[in-house]
Amino acid sequence: MKVQHTRVNFEDLTVGGDTPLHRLDSRVKIIFVVVLLFGIAALLHPEIPIVIFTLSTLTSLVIGISPGTLLKRLIVPFSIAIVVLVVVAFTYGGSDEIWYFRGFSVYNESLSFALLLFTRLMASISVLNLFIVVTPVTDAMDALRWFRVPNVVVDLAAMMLRYIQLLSKENVRMTQAKESRCGFSDRLGYVKRMKNLGETGGALILRAFNRSERVYMAMLSRGYSVNSRIVRCKPLAIENALLCVGSIVMVLSLVYIDRVLI
């Protein structure tokens, strides 16, 4: 029995660089991404989402992410998008039937709506992937504090990202230790291998609880509270504020073009 050793490392999601997108204020990027996602959801035609997907993908390649890495990041969400495309195409009703297959009808309206949903998902996923590539997790957390997101939410998110990574590394070490003792040998029965796997998972959960208690006590001993000001965000510069306004105007213009001119 082979157990896959997969370690989660959120630092690997970010591609370092000195491009304008890397230097751009994280608050501007968050505002632009959120507004753009709402704008994509408001589009009624697939042309603009396809353009957004193409531009986001090309930008990701230009700033240094390899095609193989980009494909690995997009293949899972795109697989889900394809499932949505197929399901909606066969279940969404209509009046203009264009294909019939074993009791399932595909209508022109259902196919158009499925294609629209698929392109929306493609565009949204590519935009979020580009945002993750050029924005470190710490900068994103600091920006959320500036947006007055409750401290307990930001702290919890930051700790989850940190300790998921640590627990994944610990899980790899525990699994390798169990394998070195033939805990997952093919000579063992299936029930015994599942028992060993359950013991490893249970030990990992217990270690996670113990670690959380120790970390929380250490934080309290250093004066931490819900209202602690761990990071003090600098004021938003005038040029960044103008970029925020410009990004909102641009997204509204795309929605206007989609609904009126196309």
Short mmCIF file of C-alpha atoms in Angstrom, two decimals:
data_model
loop_
_atom_site.label_atom_id
_atom_site.label_comp_id
_atom_site.label_asym_id
_atom_site.label_seq_id
_atom_site.Cartn_x
_atom_site.Cartn_y
_atom_site.Cartn_z
CA MET A 1 0.00 0.00 0.00
CA LYS A 2 1.52 3.28 -1.11
CA VAL A 3 0.70 6.42 0.86
CA GLN A 4 1.20 9.67 -1.01
CA HIS A 5 3.39 12.19 0.81
CA THR A 6 1.95 15.62 0.09
CA ARG A 7 3.07 18.69 2.01
CA VAL A 8 1.10 21.90 1.92
CA ASN A 9 3.28 24.97 1.51
CA PHE A 10 1.42 28.22 0.95
CA GLU A 11 4.68 30.05 0.33
CA ASP A 12 5.07 28.10 -2.92
CA LEU A 13 1.85 29.62 -4.24
CA THR A 14 3.46 33.05 -4.54
CA VAL A 15 5.90 33.76 -7.35
CA GLY A 16 8.51 36.28 -6.28
CA GLY A 17 9.42 39.17 -8.51
CA ASP A 18 9.68 42.91 -8.89
CA THR A 19 6.94 43.48 -11.44
CA PRO A 20 4.42 46.33 -11.11
CA LEU A 21 1.82 43.79 -9.98
CA HIS A 22 4.10 42.62 -7.17
CA ARG A 23 4.79 46.20 -6.06
CA LEU A 24 1.14 47.25 -6.22
CA ASP A 25 -0.52 47.84 -2.85
CA SER A 26 -2.35 44.74 -1.64
CA ARG A 27 -5.42 46.80 -0.77
CA VAL A 28 -5.71 47.95 -4.37
CA LYS A 29 -5.40 44.37 -5.60
CA ILE A 30 -8.06 43.13 -3.19
CA ILE A 31 -10.51 45.87 -4.20
CA PHE A 32 -9.90 45.22 -7.88
CA VAL A 33 -10.27 41.45 -7.56
CA VAL A 34 -13.47 41.64 -5.50
CA VAL A 35 -15.07 44.20 -7.83
CA LEU A 36 -13.96 42.24 -10.90
CA LEU A 37 -15.44 39.00 -9.55
CA PHE A 38 -18.79 40.71 -8.98
CA GLY A 39 -18.51 42.21 -12.45
CA ILE A 40 -17.84 38.79 -14.00
CA ALA A 41 -20.91 37.41 -12.24
CA ALA A 42 -22.99 40.23 -13.78
CA LEU A 43 -21.91 39.56 -17.37
CA LEU A 44 -24.49 38.12 -19.75
CA HIS A 45 -22.25 37.12 -22.68
CA PRO A 46 -19.18 34.83 -22.76
CA GLU A 47 -16.93 37.10 -24.83
CA ILE A 48 -15.62 39.34 -22.04
CA PRO A 49 -14.99 36.44 -19.59
CA ILE A 50 -12.94 34.72 -22.29
CA VAL A 51 -10.89 37.89 -22.77
CA ILE A 52 -10.36 38.19 -19.00
CA PHE A 53 -9.25 34.56 -18.78
CA THR A 54 -6.82 34.99 -21.67
CA LEU A 55 -5.29 38.17 -20.24
CA SER A 56 -4.96 36.68 -16.73
CA THR A 57 -3.32 33.53 -18.08
CA LEU A 58 -0.87 35.45 -20.26
CA THR A 59 -0.02 37.77 -17.36
CA SER A 60 0.67 34.77 -15.10
CA LEU A 61 3.07 33.37 -17.69
CA VAL A 62 4.80 36.72 -18.22
CA ILE A 63 5.51 37.31 -14.51
CA GLY A 64 7.35 34.00 -14.21
CA ILE A 65 4.99 31.14 -13.44
CA SER A 66 5.79 28.08 -15.54
CA PRO A 67 3.14 26.58 -17.86
CA GLY A 68 3.30 23.27 -15.99
CA THR A 69 2.70 24.90 -12.61
CA LEU A 70 -0.11 27.00 -14.03
CA LEU A 71 -1.74 23.91 -15.50
CA LYS A 72 -1.52 22.05 -12.17
CA ARG A 73 -3.19 24.95 -10.39
CA LEU A 74 -6.01 25.26 -12.90
CA ILE A 75 -6.75 21.63 -13.75
CA VAL A 76 -8.81 20.87 -10.62
CA PRO A 77 -11.08 23.95 -10.68
CA PHE A 78 -11.41 23.65 -14.44
CA SER A 79 -12.50 20.03 -14.04
CA ILE A 80 -15.26 21.25 -11.74
CA ALA A 81 -16.19 23.91 -14.30
CA ILE A 82 -16.47 21.23 -17.00
CA VAL A 83 -18.78 19.19 -14.76
CA VAL A 84 -20.93 22.29 -14.25
CA LEU A 85 -20.97 22.84 -18.02
CA VAL A 86 -22.20 19.30 -18.72
CA VAL A 87 -24.77 19.21 -15.90
CA VAL A 88 -26.30 22.58 -16.75
CA ALA A 89 -26.36 21.78 -20.47
CA PHE A 90 -28.46 18.66 -19.82
CA THR A 91 -30.68 19.97 -17.00
CA TYR A 92 -31.41 23.62 -17.83
CA GLY A 93 -34.67 23.89 -19.75
CA GLY A 94 -35.51 25.65 -22.97
CA SER A 95 -37.67 25.56 -26.08
CA ASP A 96 -35.19 25.19 -28.97
CA GLU A 97 -33.98 21.58 -28.82
CA ILE A 98 -30.70 21.00 -30.65
CA TRP A 99 -29.67 17.53 -29.43
CA TYR A 100 -31.26 14.50 -27.76
CA PHE A 101 -29.37 11.74 -25.98
CA ARG A 102 -31.04 8.84 -24.12
CA GLY A 103 -33.85 10.79 -22.59
CA PHE A 104 -31.84 13.97 -22.06
CA SER A 105 -32.43 17.00 -24.24
CA VAL A 106 -29.97 19.79 -24.86
CA TYR A 107 -31.56 23.10 -25.75
CA ASN A 108 -30.03 26.15 -27.31
CA GLU A 109 -30.87 28.14 -24.18
CA SER A 110 -29.33 25.55 -21.84
CA LEU A 111 -26.15 25.30 -23.91
CA SER A 112 -25.77 29.09 -24.02
CA PHE A 113 -26.29 29.40 -20.26
CA ALA A 114 -23.89 26.51 -19.55
CA LEU A 115 -21.23 28.13 -21.74
CA LEU A 116 -21.74 31.44 -19.94
CA LEU A 117 -21.31 29.79 -16.52
CA PHE A 118 -18.22 27.95 -17.74
CA THR A 119 -16.55 31.11 -19.03
CA ARG A 120 -17.46 32.96 -15.83
CA LEU A 121 -15.80 30.24 -13.77
CA MET A 122 -12.74 30.21 -16.03
CA ALA A 123 -12.33 33.97 -15.76
CA SER A 124 -12.86 34.05 -11.98
CA ILE A 125 -10.43 31.20 -11.33
CA SER A 126 -7.72 32.75 -13.50
CA VAL A 127 -8.12 36.13 -11.77
CA LEU A 128 -7.89 34.58 -8.30
CA ASN A 129 -4.87 32.53 -9.34
CA LEU A 130 -3.10 35.66 -10.58
CA PHE A 131 -3.93 37.46 -7.33
CA ILE A 132 -2.47 34.61 -5.27
CA VAL A 133 0.66 34.53 -7.41
CA VAL A 134 1.52 38.22 -6.89
CA THR A 135 0.25 38.72 -3.31
CA PRO A 136 1.98 37.17 -0.27
CA VAL A 137 -0.31 35.80 2.42
CA THR A 138 1.04 38.21 5.04
CA ASP A 139 0.30 41.23 2.86
CA ALA A 140 -3.23 39.99 2.23
CA MET A 141 -3.82 39.55 5.97
CA ASP A 142 -2.54 43.07 6.67
CA ALA A 143 -4.85 44.46 4.00
CA LEU A 144 -7.83 42.71 5.56
CA ARG A 145 -7.10 44.45 8.86
CA TRP A 146 -7.13 47.79 7.03
CA PHE A 147 -10.57 46.89 5.64
CA ARG A 148 -11.78 46.55 9.24
CA VAL A 149 -12.29 42.81 9.02
CA PRO A 150 -12.69 41.62 12.65
CA ASN A 151 -9.34 40.81 14.21
CA VAL A 152 -10.49 37.39 15.36
CA VAL A 153 -11.32 36.44 11.75
CA VAL A 154 -7.97 37.66 10.40
CA ASP A 155 -5.99 36.04 13.22
CA LEU A 156 -7.85 32.77 12.79
CA ALA A 157 -7.27 32.77 9.03
CA ALA A 158 -3.57 33.54 9.44
CA MET A 159 -3.10 30.81 12.04
CA MET A 160 -5.00 28.29 9.94
CA LEU A 161 -2.77 28.99 6.93
CA ARG A 162 0.31 28.71 9.12
CA TYR A 163 -0.57 25.53 10.99
CA ILE A 164 -2.10 23.65 8.08
CA GLN A 165 1.36 23.89 6.57
CA LEU A 166 3.05 22.72 9.79
CA LEU A 167 0.61 19.86 10.32
CA SER A 168 1.07 18.68 6.74
CA LYS A 169 4.83 18.46 7.31
CA GLU A 170 4.27 16.61 10.57
CA ASN A 171 1.88 14.23 8.84
CA VAL A 172 4.55 13.39 6.25
CA ARG A 173 7.08 12.66 9.00
CA MET A 174 4.64 10.45 10.93
CA THR A 175 3.63 8.57 7.80
CA GLN A 176 7.25 7.97 6.80
CA ALA A 177 8.02 6.75 10.32
CA LYS A 178 5.10 4.32 10.14
CA GLU A 179 6.23 3.13 6.71
CA SER A 180 9.77 2.52 7.99
CA ARG A 181 8.22 0.13 10.52
CA CYS A 182 6.29 -1.66 7.75
CA GLY A 183 3.02 -0.19 8.96
CA PHE A 184 1.67 0.00 5.42
CA SER A 185 3.31 -3.13 4.03
CA ASP A 186 1.36 -5.12 1.44
CA ARG A 187 1.97 -8.20 3.59
CA LEU A 188 -0.39 -6.81 6.20
CA GLY A 189 -4.10 -7.25 5.82
CA TYR A 190 -6.31 -4.43 4.61
CA VAL A 191 -7.91 -4.01 8.05
CA LYS A 192 -4.50 -3.77 9.73
CA ARG A 193 -3.29 -1.15 7.24
CA MET A 194 -6.45 0.90 7.76
CA LYS A 195 -5.97 0.60 11.52
CA ASN A 196 -2.40 1.91 11.23
CA LEU A 197 -3.61 4.75 9.03
CA GLY A 198 -6.29 5.61 11.58
CA GLU A 199 -3.75 5.57 14.40
CA THR A 200 -1.56 7.99 12.45
CA GLY A 201 -4.50 10.31 11.80
CA GLY A 202 -5.64 10.16 15.43
CA ALA A 203 -2.15 10.93 16.71
CA LEU A 204 -1.96 13.86 14.31
CA ILE A 205 -5.27 15.27 15.61
CA LEU A 206 -4.12 14.92 19.23
CA ARG A 207 -0.86 16.69 18.42
CA ALA A 208 -2.83 19.44 16.71
CA PHE A 209 -4.94 20.00 19.84
CA ASN A 210 -1.88 20.00 22.08
CA ARG A 211 -0.06 22.40 19.77
CA SER A 212 -3.05 24.76 19.66
CA GLU A 213 -3.22 24.92 23.46
CA ARG A 214 0.50 25.59 23.77
CA VAL A 215 0.43 28.27 21.08
CA TYR A 216 -2.59 30.00 22.62
CA MET A 217 -1.01 30.02 26.08
CA ALA A 218 2.21 31.40 24.60
CA MET A 219 0.25 34.16 22.86
CA LEU A 220 -1.57 35.08 26.07
CA SER A 221 1.71 35.18 27.99
CA ARG A 222 2.95 37.76 25.46
CA GLY A 223 -0.04 40.02 25.97
CA TYR A 224 -2.19 38.94 23.04
CA SER A 225 -5.88 39.80 23.02
CA VAL A 226 -8.61 40.08 20.39
CA ASN A 227 -8.00 43.84 20.19
CA SER A 228 -4.22 43.59 19.87
CA ARG A 229 -2.73 45.84 17.19
CA ILE A 230 -0.16 43.46 15.75
CA VAL A 231 0.23 45.37 12.50
CA ARG A 232 -0.34 49.06 11.87
CA CYS A 233 -1.31 49.67 8.24
CA LYS A 234 -0.03 52.78 6.53
CA PRO A 235 -2.57 55.19 5.01
CA LEU A 236 -3.65 54.56 1.45
CA ALA A 237 -1.67 56.78 -0.91
CA ILE A 238 -3.46 59.13 -3.30
CA GLU A 239 -2.25 57.26 -6.38
CA ASN A 240 -3.48 53.97 -4.93
CA ALA A 241 -6.85 55.51 -4.15
CA LEU A 242 -7.09 56.71 -7.75
CA LEU A 243 -6.21 53.20 -8.93
CA CYS A 244 -9.06 51.83 -6.82
CA VAL A 245 -11.51 54.29 -8.38
CA GLY A 246 -10.15 53.54 -11.84
CA SER A 247 -10.52 49.79 -11.36
CA ILE A 248 -14.13 50.19 -10.26
CA VAL A 249 -14.88 52.40 -13.27
CA MET A 250 -13.21 49.88 -15.59
CA VAL A 251 -15.28 46.98 -14.28
CA LEU A 252 -18.49 49.02 -14.55
CA SER A 253 -17.51 49.86 -18.13
CA LEU A 254 -17.07 46.17 -18.94
CA VAL A 255 -20.52 45.41 -17.53
CA TYR A 256 -21.99 48.29 -19.56
CA ILE A 257 -20.33 47.06 -22.76
CA ASP A 258 -21.58 43.54 -22.12
CA ARG A 259 -25.18 44.52 -21.41
CA VAL A 260 -25.63 47.37 -23.89
CA LEU A 261 -23.16 47.11 -26.76
CA ILE A 262 -22.81 43.35 -27.26
#
